[in-house]
PDB file of C-alpha atoms in Angstrom:
ATOM      1  CA  MET D   1      20.821  34.938  -8.549  1.00 96.00           C
ATOM      2  CA  GLU D   2      17.530  36.652  -9.256  1.00 96.00           C
ATOM      3  CA  TYR D   3      14.353  34.751  -8.379  1.00 95.00           C
ATOM      4  CA  LEU D   4      11.010  35.735  -9.886  1.00 94.00           C
ATOM      5  CA  ARG D   5       7.615  34.086  -9.534  1.00 93.00           C
ATOM      6  CA  ILE D   6       5.568  34.842 -12.631  1.00 92.00           C
ATOM      7  CA  GLU D   7       2.104  36.053 -11.709  1.00 85.00           C
ATOM      8  CA  ASN D   8       1.185  37.794 -14.970  1.00 84.00           C
ATOM      9  CA  ASP D   9       3.784  39.054 -17.430  1.00 89.00           C
ATOM     10  CA  PHE D  10       7.276  37.701 -17.970  1.00 93.00           C
ATOM     11  CA  PRO D  11      10.259  40.011 -17.438  1.00 93.00           C
ATOM     12  CA  ARG D  12      12.231  41.340 -20.385  1.00 94.00           C
ATOM     13  CA  ILE D  13      15.654  39.690 -20.495  1.00 94.00           C
ATOM     14  CA  SER D  14      18.132  40.328 -23.249  1.00 90.00           C
ATOM     15  CA  HIS D  15      20.340  37.568 -24.665  1.00 94.00           C
ATOM     16  CA  SER D  16      19.386  34.595 -22.517  1.00 97.00           C
ATOM     17  CA  ALA D  17      20.272  30.908 -22.529  1.00 98.00           C
ATOM     18  CA  VAL D  18      17.251  29.014 -21.205  1.00 98.00           C
ATOM     19  CA  THR D  19      16.409  25.547 -19.984  1.00 98.00           C
ATOM     20  CA  LEU D  20      12.826  24.538 -19.279  1.00 95.00           C
ATOM     21  CA  GLY D  21      11.165  21.861 -17.160  1.00 91.00           C
ATOM     22  CA  LYS D  22       9.517  21.218 -13.818  1.00 90.00           C
ATOM     23  CA  PHE D  23      12.763  21.268 -11.796  1.00 92.00           C
ATOM     24  CA  ASP D  24      10.968  19.864  -8.734  1.00 88.00           C
ATOM     25  CA  GLY D  25      14.282  18.388  -7.624  1.00 90.00           C
ATOM     26  CA  ILE D  26      17.557  19.238  -9.340  1.00 95.00           C
ATOM     27  CA  HIS D  27      18.382  15.639 -10.250  1.00 96.00           C
ATOM     28  CA  ARG D  28      21.230  14.418 -12.469  1.00 96.00           C
ATOM     29  CA  GLY D  29      19.275  15.043 -15.674  1.00 95.00           C
ATOM     30  CA  HIS D  30      18.421  18.598 -14.622  1.00 96.00           C
ATOM     31  CA  GLN D  31      22.054  19.211 -13.706  1.00 97.00           C
ATOM     32  CA  LYS D  32      23.168  18.365 -17.254  1.00 97.00           C
ATOM     33  CA  LEU D  33      20.654  20.873 -18.667  1.00 98.00           C
ATOM     34  CA  VAL D  34      21.772  23.586 -16.260  1.00 98.00           C
ATOM     35  CA  GLU D  35      25.422  22.946 -17.086  1.00 98.00           C
ATOM     36  CA  LYS D  36      24.620  23.560 -20.760  1.00 98.00           C
ATOM     37  CA  ILE D  37      23.137  27.006 -20.162  1.00 98.00           C
ATOM     38  CA  ILE D  38      26.004  27.868 -17.804  1.00 98.00           C
ATOM     39  CA  GLU D  39      28.403  27.223 -20.706  1.00 98.00           C
ATOM     40  CA  GLN D  40      26.597  29.890 -22.731  1.00 98.00           C
ATOM     41  CA  LYS D  41      27.589  32.575 -20.232  1.00 97.00           C
ATOM     42  CA  GLN D  42      30.959  32.546 -21.995  1.00 96.00           C
ATOM     43  CA  GLU D  43      29.101  33.931 -25.021  1.00 95.00           C
ATOM     44  CA  GLY D  44      27.596  36.746 -22.956  1.00 96.00           C
ATOM     45  CA  ALA D  45      24.211  35.109 -22.343  1.00 97.00           C
ATOM     46  CA  GLN D  46      22.353  35.126 -19.047  1.00 98.00           C
ATOM     47  CA  ALA D  47      21.677  31.613 -17.728  1.00 98.00           C
ATOM     48  CA  VAL D  48      17.933  31.331 -17.112  1.00 98.00           C
ATOM     49  CA  VAL D  49      16.012  28.390 -15.625  1.00 98.00           C
ATOM     50  CA  LEU D  50      12.288  28.439 -16.414  1.00 97.00           C
ATOM     51  CA  ALA D  51      10.511  26.125 -13.952  1.00 95.00           C
ATOM     52  CA  LEU D  52       7.032  25.304 -15.246  1.00 92.00           C
ATOM     53  CA  GLY D  53       4.335  24.279 -12.760  1.00 85.00           C
ATOM     54  CA  THR D  54       4.354  23.955  -8.984  1.00 76.00           C
ATOM     55  CA  ALA D  55       3.405  21.108  -6.636  1.00 78.00           C
ATOM     56  CA  SER D  56       1.944  21.335  -3.142  1.00 81.00           C
ATOM     57  CA  ARG D  57       4.815  19.223  -1.787  1.00 89.00           C
ATOM     58  CA  THR D  58       8.209  19.241  -3.477  1.00 93.00           C
ATOM     59  CA  ILE D  59      11.486  17.328  -3.346  1.00 95.00           C
ATOM     60  CA  LEU D  60      13.341  20.604  -2.811  1.00 95.00           C
ATOM     61  CA  THR D  61      11.868  23.639  -1.099  1.00 94.00           C
ATOM     62  CA  LYS D  62      11.978  26.964  -2.908  1.00 93.00           C
ATOM     63  CA  GLU D  63      14.943  28.034  -0.775  1.00 94.00           C
ATOM     64  CA  GLU D  64      16.827  24.804  -1.439  1.00 96.00           C
ATOM     65  CA  ARG D  65      16.214  24.981  -5.175  1.00 95.00           C
ATOM     66  CA  CYS D  66      17.356  28.605  -5.298  1.00 96.00           C
ATOM     67  CA  ARG D  67      20.541  27.802  -3.397  1.00 96.00           C
ATOM     68  CA  VAL D  68      21.432  24.809  -5.581  1.00 97.00           C
ATOM     69  CA  LEU D  69      20.896  26.730  -8.824  1.00 98.00           C
ATOM     70  CA  GLU D  70      22.762  29.786  -7.573  1.00 98.00           C
ATOM     71  CA  GLU D  71      25.733  27.629  -6.548  1.00 97.00           C
ATOM     72  CA  MET D  72      25.732  26.120 -10.051  1.00 97.00           C
ATOM     73  CA  GLY D  73      25.970  29.595 -11.587  1.00 98.00           C
ATOM     74  CA  VAL D  74      22.407  30.326 -12.743  1.00 98.00           C
ATOM     75  CA  ASP D  75      21.604  34.031 -13.160  1.00 98.00           C
ATOM     76  CA  VAL D  76      17.789  33.959 -13.118  1.00 98.00           C
ATOM     77  CA  LEU D  77      15.199  31.446 -11.868  1.00 97.00           C
ATOM     78  CA  LEU D  78      11.705  32.033 -13.221  1.00 96.00           C
ATOM     79  CA  GLU D  79       8.995  30.067 -11.437  1.00 95.00           C
ATOM     80  CA  CYS D  80       5.926  29.866 -13.655  1.00 93.00           C
ATOM     81  CA  PRO D  81       2.771  28.254 -12.218  1.00 90.00           C
ATOM     82  CA  LEU D  82       0.515  26.624 -14.778  1.00 85.00           C
ATOM     83  CA  THR D  83      -2.286  29.190 -14.763  1.00 86.00           C
ATOM     84  CA  GLU D  84      -5.287  28.881 -17.077  1.00 87.00           C
ATOM     85  CA  LYS D  85      -3.572  31.307 -19.443  1.00 87.00           C
ATOM     86  CA  MET D  86      -0.419  29.173 -19.533  1.00 89.00           C
ATOM     87  CA  ARG D  87      -2.365  25.903 -19.852  1.00 89.00           C
ATOM     88  CA  HIS D  88      -4.179  27.169 -22.937  1.00 92.00           C
ATOM     89  CA  MET D  89      -1.258  28.938 -24.611  1.00 94.00           C
ATOM     90  CA  LYS D  90      -0.353  27.277 -27.889  1.00 96.00           C
ATOM     91  CA  ALA D  91       3.217  26.044 -28.172  1.00 96.00           C
ATOM     92  CA  GLU D  92       3.900  28.361 -31.121  1.00 97.00           C
ATOM     93  CA  ASN D  93       2.748  31.375 -29.114  1.00 96.00           C
ATOM     94  CA  PHE D  94       4.832  30.315 -26.119  1.00 96.00           C
ATOM     95  CA  ILE D  95       7.934  30.281 -28.303  1.00 97.00           C
ATOM     96  CA  LYS D  96       7.182  33.582 -30.053  1.00 97.00           C
ATOM     97  CA  GLU D  97       5.816  35.601 -27.137  1.00 96.00           C
ATOM     98  CA  ILE D  98       7.823  34.315 -24.196  1.00 96.00           C
ATOM     99  CA  LEU D  99      11.027  32.657 -25.368  1.00 97.00           C
ATOM    100  CA  ILE D 100      11.728  35.011 -28.276  1.00 97.00           C
ATOM    101  CA  GLY D 101       9.776  38.109 -27.258  1.00 97.00           C
ATOM    102  CA  ASP D 102      10.345  38.339 -23.488  1.00 97.00           C
ATOM    103  CA  LEU D 103      13.469  36.277 -22.872  1.00 97.00           C
ATOM    104  CA  GLN D 104      15.167  36.968 -26.211  1.00 97.00           C
ATOM    105  CA  ILE D 105      16.799  33.563 -26.249  1.00 98.00           C
ATOM    106  CA  SER D 106      19.945  32.793 -28.151  1.00 97.00           C
ATOM    107  CA  TYR D 107      20.082  29.206 -26.873  1.00 98.00           C
ATOM    108  CA  VAL D 108      17.693  26.677 -25.310  1.00 98.00           C
ATOM    109  CA  ALA D 109      18.455  23.269 -23.784  1.00 98.00           C
ATOM    110  CA  VAL D 110      15.723  20.665 -23.184  1.00 97.00           C
ATOM    111  CA  GLY D 111      15.404  16.953 -22.578  1.00 95.00           C
ATOM    112  CA  GLU D 112      14.415  14.669 -25.418  1.00 95.00           C
ATOM    113  CA  ASP D 113      10.941  14.031 -23.969  1.00 93.00           C
ATOM    114  CA  PHE D 114      10.152  17.657 -23.072  1.00 94.00           C
ATOM    115  CA  ARG D 115       6.649  18.796 -24.007  1.00 94.00           C
ATOM    116  CA  PHE D 116       5.013  22.189 -23.588  1.00 93.00           C
ATOM    117  CA  GLY D 117       2.090  24.336 -24.670  1.00 93.00           C
ATOM    118  CA  TYR D 118      -1.605  23.592 -25.067  1.00 92.00           C
ATOM    119  CA  GLU D 119      -2.273  19.849 -25.273  1.00 92.00           C
ATOM    120  CA  ARG D 120       1.509  19.337 -24.920  1.00 92.00           C
ATOM    121  CA  LYS D 121       1.974  19.823 -28.641  1.00 95.00           C
ATOM    122  CA  GLY D 122       5.303  21.657 -28.256  1.00 95.00           C
ATOM    123  CA  THR D 123       8.313  19.410 -28.852  1.00 97.00           C
ATOM    124  CA  PRO D 124      12.105  19.699 -29.156  1.00 97.00           C
ATOM    125  CA  ALA D 125      11.674  19.371 -32.933  1.00 97.00           C
ATOM    126  CA  MET D 126       9.393  22.418 -32.913  1.00 97.00           C
ATOM    127  CA  LEU D 127      11.982  24.397 -30.956  1.00 98.00           C
ATOM    128  CA  LYS D 128      14.636  23.446 -33.525  1.00 97.00           C
ATOM    129  CA  GLU D 129      12.367  24.503 -36.371  1.00 97.00           C
ATOM    130  CA  PHE D 130      11.634  27.893 -34.841  1.00 97.00           C
ATOM    131  CA  GLY D 131      15.295  28.307 -33.925  1.00 97.00           C
ATOM    132  CA  LYS D 132      16.316  28.061 -37.566  1.00 96.00           C
ATOM    133  CA  LYS D 133      13.761  30.716 -38.460  1.00 96.00           C
ATOM    134  CA  TYR D 134      14.350  33.138 -35.579  1.00 96.00           C
ATOM    135  CA  GLY D 135      18.041  32.666 -34.907  1.00 96.00           C
ATOM    136  CA  PHE D 136      18.416  30.682 -31.701  1.00 97.00           C
ATOM    137  CA  HIS D 137      20.120  27.326 -31.156  1.00 98.00           C
ATOM    138  CA  THR D 138      18.305  24.347 -29.633  1.00 98.00           C
ATOM    139  CA  GLU D 139      20.215  21.538 -27.951  1.00 98.00           C
ATOM    140  CA  VAL D 140      18.307  18.353 -27.075  1.00 98.00           C
ATOM    141  CA  LEU D 141      19.857  16.130 -24.406  1.00 97.00           C
ATOM    142  CA  PRO D 142      19.156  12.410 -23.961  1.00 96.00           C
ATOM    143  CA  LYS D 143      17.652  11.383 -20.640  1.00 93.00           C
ATOM    144  CA  GLU D 144      19.973  10.294 -17.849  1.00 95.00           C
ATOM    145  CA  MET D 145      19.339   6.618 -17.156  1.00 96.00           C
ATOM    146  CA  ASP D 146      19.427   4.213 -14.241  1.00 96.00           C
ATOM    147  CA  GLY D 147      19.596   0.908 -16.021  1.00 95.00           C
ATOM    148  CA  ARG D 148      16.610   0.885 -18.360  1.00 95.00           C
ATOM    149  CA  ARG D 149      14.668   3.534 -16.459  1.00 96.00           C
ATOM    150  CA  LYS D 150      14.835   7.264 -17.096  1.00 95.00           C
ATOM    151  CA  ILE D 151      15.829   9.424 -14.152  1.00 96.00           C
ATOM    152  CA  SER D 152      12.897  11.698 -13.356  1.00 94.00           C
ATOM    153  CA  SER D 153      11.226  13.493 -10.457  1.00 93.00           C
ATOM    154  CA  THR D 154       8.565  10.764 -10.449  1.00 94.00           C
ATOM    155  CA  PHE D 155      11.244   8.071 -10.062  1.00 96.00           C
ATOM    156  CA  ILE D 156      12.864  10.032  -7.228  1.00 97.00           C
ATOM    157  CA  ARG D 157       9.542  10.552  -5.437  1.00 96.00           C
ATOM    158  CA  GLU D 158       8.891   6.811  -5.587  1.00 97.00           C
ATOM    159  CA  GLU D 159      12.250   5.990  -4.011  1.00 98.00           C
ATOM    160  CA  LEU D 160      11.807   8.682  -1.356  1.00 98.00           C
ATOM    161  CA  ASN D 161       8.380   7.267  -0.497  1.00 97.00           C
ATOM    162  CA  ARG D 162      10.064   3.886  -0.002  1.00 97.00           C
ATOM    163  CA  GLY D 163      12.694   5.379   2.289  1.00 97.00           C
ATOM    164  CA  ASN D 164      15.433   4.334  -0.119  1.00 98.00           C
ATOM    165  CA  MET D 165      18.011   6.955   0.822  1.00 98.00           C
ATOM    166  CA  GLU D 166      20.830   5.299  -1.129  1.00 97.00           C
ATOM    167  CA  LYS D 167      18.867   5.294  -4.380  1.00 98.00           C
ATOM    168  CA  PHE D 168      17.728   8.871  -3.758  1.00 98.00           C
ATOM    169  CA  GLN D 169      21.346   9.932  -3.389  1.00 97.00           C
ATOM    170  CA  PHE D 170      22.291   8.157  -6.624  1.00 97.00           C
ATOM    171  CA  LEU D 171      19.482   9.746  -8.641  1.00 97.00           C
ATOM    172  CA  MET D 172      19.881  13.246  -7.220  1.00 97.00           C
ATOM    173  CA  GLY D 173      23.637  13.273  -6.785  1.00 95.00           C
ATOM    174  CA  THR D 174      23.150  14.483  -3.216  1.00 96.00           C
ATOM    175  CA  ASP D 175      21.637  13.220   0.038  1.00 97.00           C
ATOM    176  CA  PHE D 176      18.041  13.845   0.992  1.00 98.00           C
ATOM    177  CA  SER D 177      18.148  16.550   3.649  1.00 97.00           C
ATOM    178  CA  VAL D 178      15.942  18.594   5.950  1.00 97.00           C
ATOM    179  CA  GLU D 179      16.902  22.050   7.178  1.00 95.00           C
ATOM    180  CA  GLY D 180      15.645  24.317   9.925  1.00 94.00           C
ATOM    181  CA  ILE D 181      16.181  25.917  13.320  1.00 94.00           C
ATOM    182  CA  ILE D 182      16.699  23.599  16.293  1.00 92.00           C
ATOM    183  CA  GLU D 183      13.662  24.010  18.540  1.00 87.00           C
ATOM    184  CA  HIS D 184      12.793  23.069  22.114  1.00 74.00           C
ATOM    185  CA  GLY D 185      10.940  19.781  22.372  1.00 60.00           C
ATOM    186  CA  ARG D 186       9.176  18.372  25.424  1.00 52.00           C
ATOM    187  CA  GLY D 187      12.510  17.555  27.052  1.00 50.00           C
ATOM    188  CA  MET D 188      11.594  13.850  27.255  1.00 49.00           C
ATOM    189  CA  GLY D 189      14.751  12.803  25.453  1.00 47.00           C
ATOM    190  CA  HIS D 190      17.135  14.602  27.767  1.00 49.00           C
ATOM    191  CA  LYS D 191      15.209  13.509  30.868  1.00 45.00           C
ATOM    192  CA  TYR D 192      14.310   9.887  30.176  1.00 42.00           C
ATOM    193  CA  LEU D 193      15.809   8.694  26.891  1.00 46.00           C
ATOM    194  CA  LEU D 194      18.733  10.017  24.830  1.00 68.00           C
ATOM    195  CA  PRO D 195      19.451  13.762  24.406  1.00 73.00           C
ATOM    196  CA  THR D 196      18.102  14.926  21.036  1.00 85.00           C
ATOM    197  CA  THR D 197      17.715  17.943  18.776  1.00 90.00           C
ATOM    198  CA  ASN D 198      14.350  18.787  17.225  1.00 92.00           C
ATOM    199  CA  LEU D 199      13.321  20.617  14.073  1.00 94.00           C
ATOM    200  CA  ILE D 200      10.120  20.825  12.064  1.00 93.00           C
ATOM    201  CA  PRO D 201      10.437  20.374   8.285  1.00 94.00           C
ATOM    202  CA  PRO D 202       8.825  22.968   5.987  1.00 93.00           C
ATOM    203  CA  ALA D 203       5.216  22.142   5.104  1.00 91.00           C
ATOM    204  CA  GLU D 204       6.083  22.049   1.378  1.00 93.00           C
ATOM    205  CA  LYS D 205       8.858  19.482   1.863  1.00 95.00           C
ATOM    206  CA  LEU D 206       8.174  15.963   0.634  1.00 96.00           C
ATOM    207  CA  MET D 207       9.288  13.617   3.411  1.00 96.00           C
ATOM    208  CA  PRO D 208      10.293   9.948   3.514  1.00 97.00           C
ATOM    209  CA  PRO D 209       8.241   7.425   5.539  1.00 97.00           C
ATOM    210  CA  ASN D 210       8.069   7.875   9.291  1.00 95.00           C
ATOM    211  CA  GLY D 211      10.867   5.927  10.896  1.00 96.00           C
ATOM    212  CA  VAL D 212      14.449   5.931  12.127  1.00 97.00           C
ATOM    213  CA  TYR D 213      17.326   6.897   9.830  1.00 98.00           C
ATOM    214  CA  ILE D 214      21.109   7.115  10.018  1.00 98.00           C
ATOM    215  CA  THR D 215      22.015  10.776   9.511  1.00 97.00           C
ATOM    216  CA  VAL D 216      24.679  13.470   9.611  1.00 97.00           C
ATOM    217  CA  SER D 217      23.696  16.850  11.074  1.00 96.00           C
ATOM    218  CA  HIS D 218      25.564  19.916   9.850  1.00 96.00           C
ATOM    219  CA  PHE D 219      25.797  23.127  11.851  1.00 94.00           C
ATOM    220  CA  LYS D 220      27.664  26.321  11.013  1.00 90.00           C
ATOM    221  CA  ASP D 221      31.179  25.013  11.539  1.00 88.00           C
ATOM    222  CA  ARG D 222      30.789  21.397  12.628  1.00 91.00           C
ATOM    223  CA  SER D 223      29.003  18.156  11.829  1.00 94.00           C
ATOM    224  CA  TYR D 224      27.778  15.234  13.938  1.00 94.00           C
ATOM    225  CA  GLN D 225      26.830  11.681  13.058  1.00 95.00           C
ATOM    226  CA  GLY D 226      23.633  10.345  14.563  1.00 96.00           C
ATOM    227  CA  ILE D 227      20.242   8.687  14.198  1.00 97.00           C
ATOM    228  CA  THR D 228      17.034  10.553  13.408  1.00 96.00           C
ATOM    229  CA  ASN D 229      13.378   9.766  14.007  1.00 94.00           C
ATOM    230  CA  VAL D 230      10.895  11.172  11.510  1.00 95.00           C
ATOM    231  CA  GLY D 231       7.325  11.098  12.745  1.00 91.00           C
ATOM    232  CA  HIS D 232       4.884  11.790  15.548  1.00 81.00           C
ATOM    233  CA  LYS D 233       6.578  10.226  18.633  1.00 72.00           C
ATOM    234  CA  PRO D 234       3.698   7.841  19.466  1.00 71.00           C
ATOM    235  CA  THR D 235       5.332   6.317  22.577  1.00 64.00           C
ATOM    236  CA  VAL D 236       5.497   9.665  24.430  1.00 61.00           C
ATOM    237  CA  GLY D 237       1.981  10.794  23.623  1.00 59.00           C
ATOM    238  CA  GLY D 238       2.327  11.732  19.993  1.00 58.00           C
ATOM    239  CA  GLU D 239       2.473  15.018  18.080  1.00 63.00           C
ATOM    240  CA  LYS D 240       0.020  16.382  15.509  1.00 65.00           C
ATOM    241  CA  PHE D 241       2.919  17.467  13.271  1.00 73.00           C
ATOM    242  CA  ILE D 242       5.763  15.479  11.715  1.00 88.00           C
ATOM    243  CA  GLY D 243       9.004  16.199  13.515  1.00 90.00           C
ATOM    244  CA  VAL D 244      12.663  15.433  12.852  1.00 94.00           C
ATOM    245  CA  GLU D 245      14.292  14.371  16.117  1.00 93.00           C
ATOM    246  CA  THR D 246      17.994  13.512  16.111  1.00 94.00           C
ATOM    247  CA  TYR D 247      20.293  11.878  18.646  1.00 92.00           C
ATOM    248  CA  LEU D 248      23.802  13.163  17.912  1.00 93.00           C
ATOM    249  CA  PHE D 249      26.734  10.887  18.703  1.00 92.00           C
ATOM    250  CA  ASP D 250      29.438  12.442  20.901  1.00 86.00           C
ATOM    251  CA  CYS D 251      27.723  15.801  21.326  1.00 86.00           C
ATOM    252  CA  ASN D 252      26.887  17.559  24.590  1.00 82.00           C
ATOM    253  CA  GLU D 253      26.370  21.075  23.211  1.00 81.00           C
ATOM    254  CA  ASN D 254      23.362  23.316  23.664  1.00 82.00           C
ATOM    255  CA  LEU D 255      22.229  23.733  20.057  1.00 87.00           C
ATOM    256  CA  TYR D 256      18.857  25.428  20.523  1.00 88.00           C
ATOM    257  CA  GLY D 257      18.312  28.244  18.042  1.00 91.00           C
ATOM    258  CA  GLU D 258      21.056  27.079  15.675  1.00 92.00           C
ATOM    259  CA  TYR D 259      20.427  26.395  11.992  1.00 94.00           C
ATOM    260  CA  CYS D 260      20.880  22.741  11.087  1.00 95.00           C
ATOM    261  CA  LYS D 261      20.923  20.639   7.919  1.00 96.00           C
ATOM    262  CA  VAL D 262      20.258  16.930   8.430  1.00 97.00           C
ATOM    263  CA  ASP D 263      21.512  14.586   5.676  1.00 98.00           C
ATOM    264  CA  PHE D 264      19.779  11.188   5.532  1.00 98.00           C
ATOM    265  CA  LYS D 265      22.059   8.225   4.800  1.00 97.00           C
ATOM    266  CA  LYS D 266      20.080   5.031   5.442  1.00 98.00           C
ATOM    267  CA  PHE D 267      16.652   3.870   6.623  1.00 98.00           C
ATOM    268  CA  LEU D 268      16.810   1.643   9.714  1.00 98.00           C
ATOM    269  CA  ARG D 269      13.222   0.839  10.732  1.00 96.00           C
ATOM    270  CA  PRO D 270       9.650   2.190  10.716  1.00 95.00           C
ATOM    271  CA  GLU D 271       8.429   4.381  13.562  1.00 91.00           C
ATOM    272  CA  GLN D 272       6.560   2.356  16.161  1.00 89.00           C
ATOM    273  CA  LYS D 273       4.823   2.713  19.512  1.00 86.00           C
ATOM    274  CA  PHE D 274       6.584   0.947  22.373  1.00 86.00           C
ATOM    275  CA  SER D 275       5.009  -0.409  25.556  1.00 82.00           C
ATOM    276  CA  SER D 276       7.182   1.773  27.795  1.00 84.00           C
ATOM    277  CA  LEU D 277       9.895   4.429  27.809  1.00 84.00           C
ATOM    278  CA  GLU D 278      12.346   1.733  28.893  1.00 87.00           C
ATOM    279  CA  ALA D 279      11.538  -0.353  25.817  1.00 89.00           C
ATOM    280  CA  LEU D 280      11.887   2.704  23.590  1.00 87.00           C
ATOM    281  CA  LYS D 281      15.248   3.619  25.148  1.00 86.00           C
ATOM    282  CA  SER D 282      16.514   0.061  24.678  1.00 90.00           C
ATOM    283  CA  GLN D 283      15.580   0.142  20.983  1.00 91.00           C
ATOM    284  CA  LEU D 284      17.131   3.583  20.482  1.00 90.00           C
ATOM    285  CA  GLU D 285      20.397   2.330  21.964  1.00 92.00           C
ATOM    286  CA  LYS D 286      20.340  -0.572  19.490  1.00 95.00           C
ATOM    287  CA  ASP D 287      19.614   1.891  16.649  1.00 96.00           C
ATOM    288  CA  ALA D 288      22.558   4.006  17.772  1.00 95.00           C
ATOM    289  CA  VAL D 289      24.882   0.989  17.657  1.00 96.00           C
ATOM    290  CA  LYS D 290      23.758   0.239  14.093  1.00 97.00           C
ATOM    291  CA  GLY D 291      24.367   3.867  13.169  1.00 96.00           C
ATOM    292  CA  GLN D 292      27.873   3.852  14.616  1.00 96.00           C
ATOM    293  CA  GLU D 293      28.652   0.564  12.831  1.00 96.00           C
ATOM    294  CA  TYR D 294      27.428   2.089   9.562  1.00 97.00           C
ATOM    295  CA  PHE D 295      29.764   5.074   9.860  1.00 96.00           C
ATOM    296  CA  LEU D 296      32.704   2.904  10.908  1.00 94.00           C
ATOM    297  CA  LYS D 297      32.157   0.632   7.910  1.00 91.00           C
ATOM    298  CA  ASN D 298      31.759   3.505   5.448  1.00 86.00           C
ATOM    299  CA  GLU D 299      34.764   5.406   6.821  1.00 73.00           C
ATOM    300  CA  LEU D 300      36.933   2.333   6.293  1.00 51.00           C
ATOM    301  CA  CYS D 301      35.697   1.669   2.744  1.00 41.00           C
TER     302      CYS D 301
END
């Protein structure tokens, strides 16, 4: 898949099928839109995702978003920050200059509440109207719902901020995860507590509340169940950065330097400062028991 961040001009792409939106996280609604443009590849079109706007902290990192879209079959991801030029571009000009002129669309898929252009005056109805005139097809998809609420990035951010890993998984269709290289910590876990792995999440990654979670850690060719602390380790002196520290069940390997993906399954408790290392170790052992019970229960279901 080709990834391009638009700084000035858009690339020239012939015969494209496009979907537009923020695509902060590729949730179930986004997946339906992407599936629609993938179908158009059978007609010879290139599947193009046009992600409008960027946030300082995102549900998926750039690398994660690229990997998900590539695995789905997308040909081109265009990341388009909302510059002053883009903010003030009229919807009609956006359609004529970018969608028709640069991307040469034959098909576009959007959600029913999608808005674009200056003062958000661009609508799905406008896309349909221009499509009739300029020869491209517009498909408008209803929003994916969770009960009476529309599934959206805002909804997902709210649940992530609550530490609701089960709801996050339902809305996204995949677990919340953090990826990175296992780094050396202070060695306190191996020496005084429980042996752990440590990684630092990317600065752009939106994280759940500090606390202890039930997790599964995936390495190149193996996976381990465990419990993970997200936070600053206040009992052992604290860290200035947020870390992801995991105790892996039934693992005695040296994993330093390996790439790891940690999937979050369930929130157990908030991070807290204990009166002693002994008190912390006692609580971690209780957390580990709850984690093992969780996996035993879910394996039997």
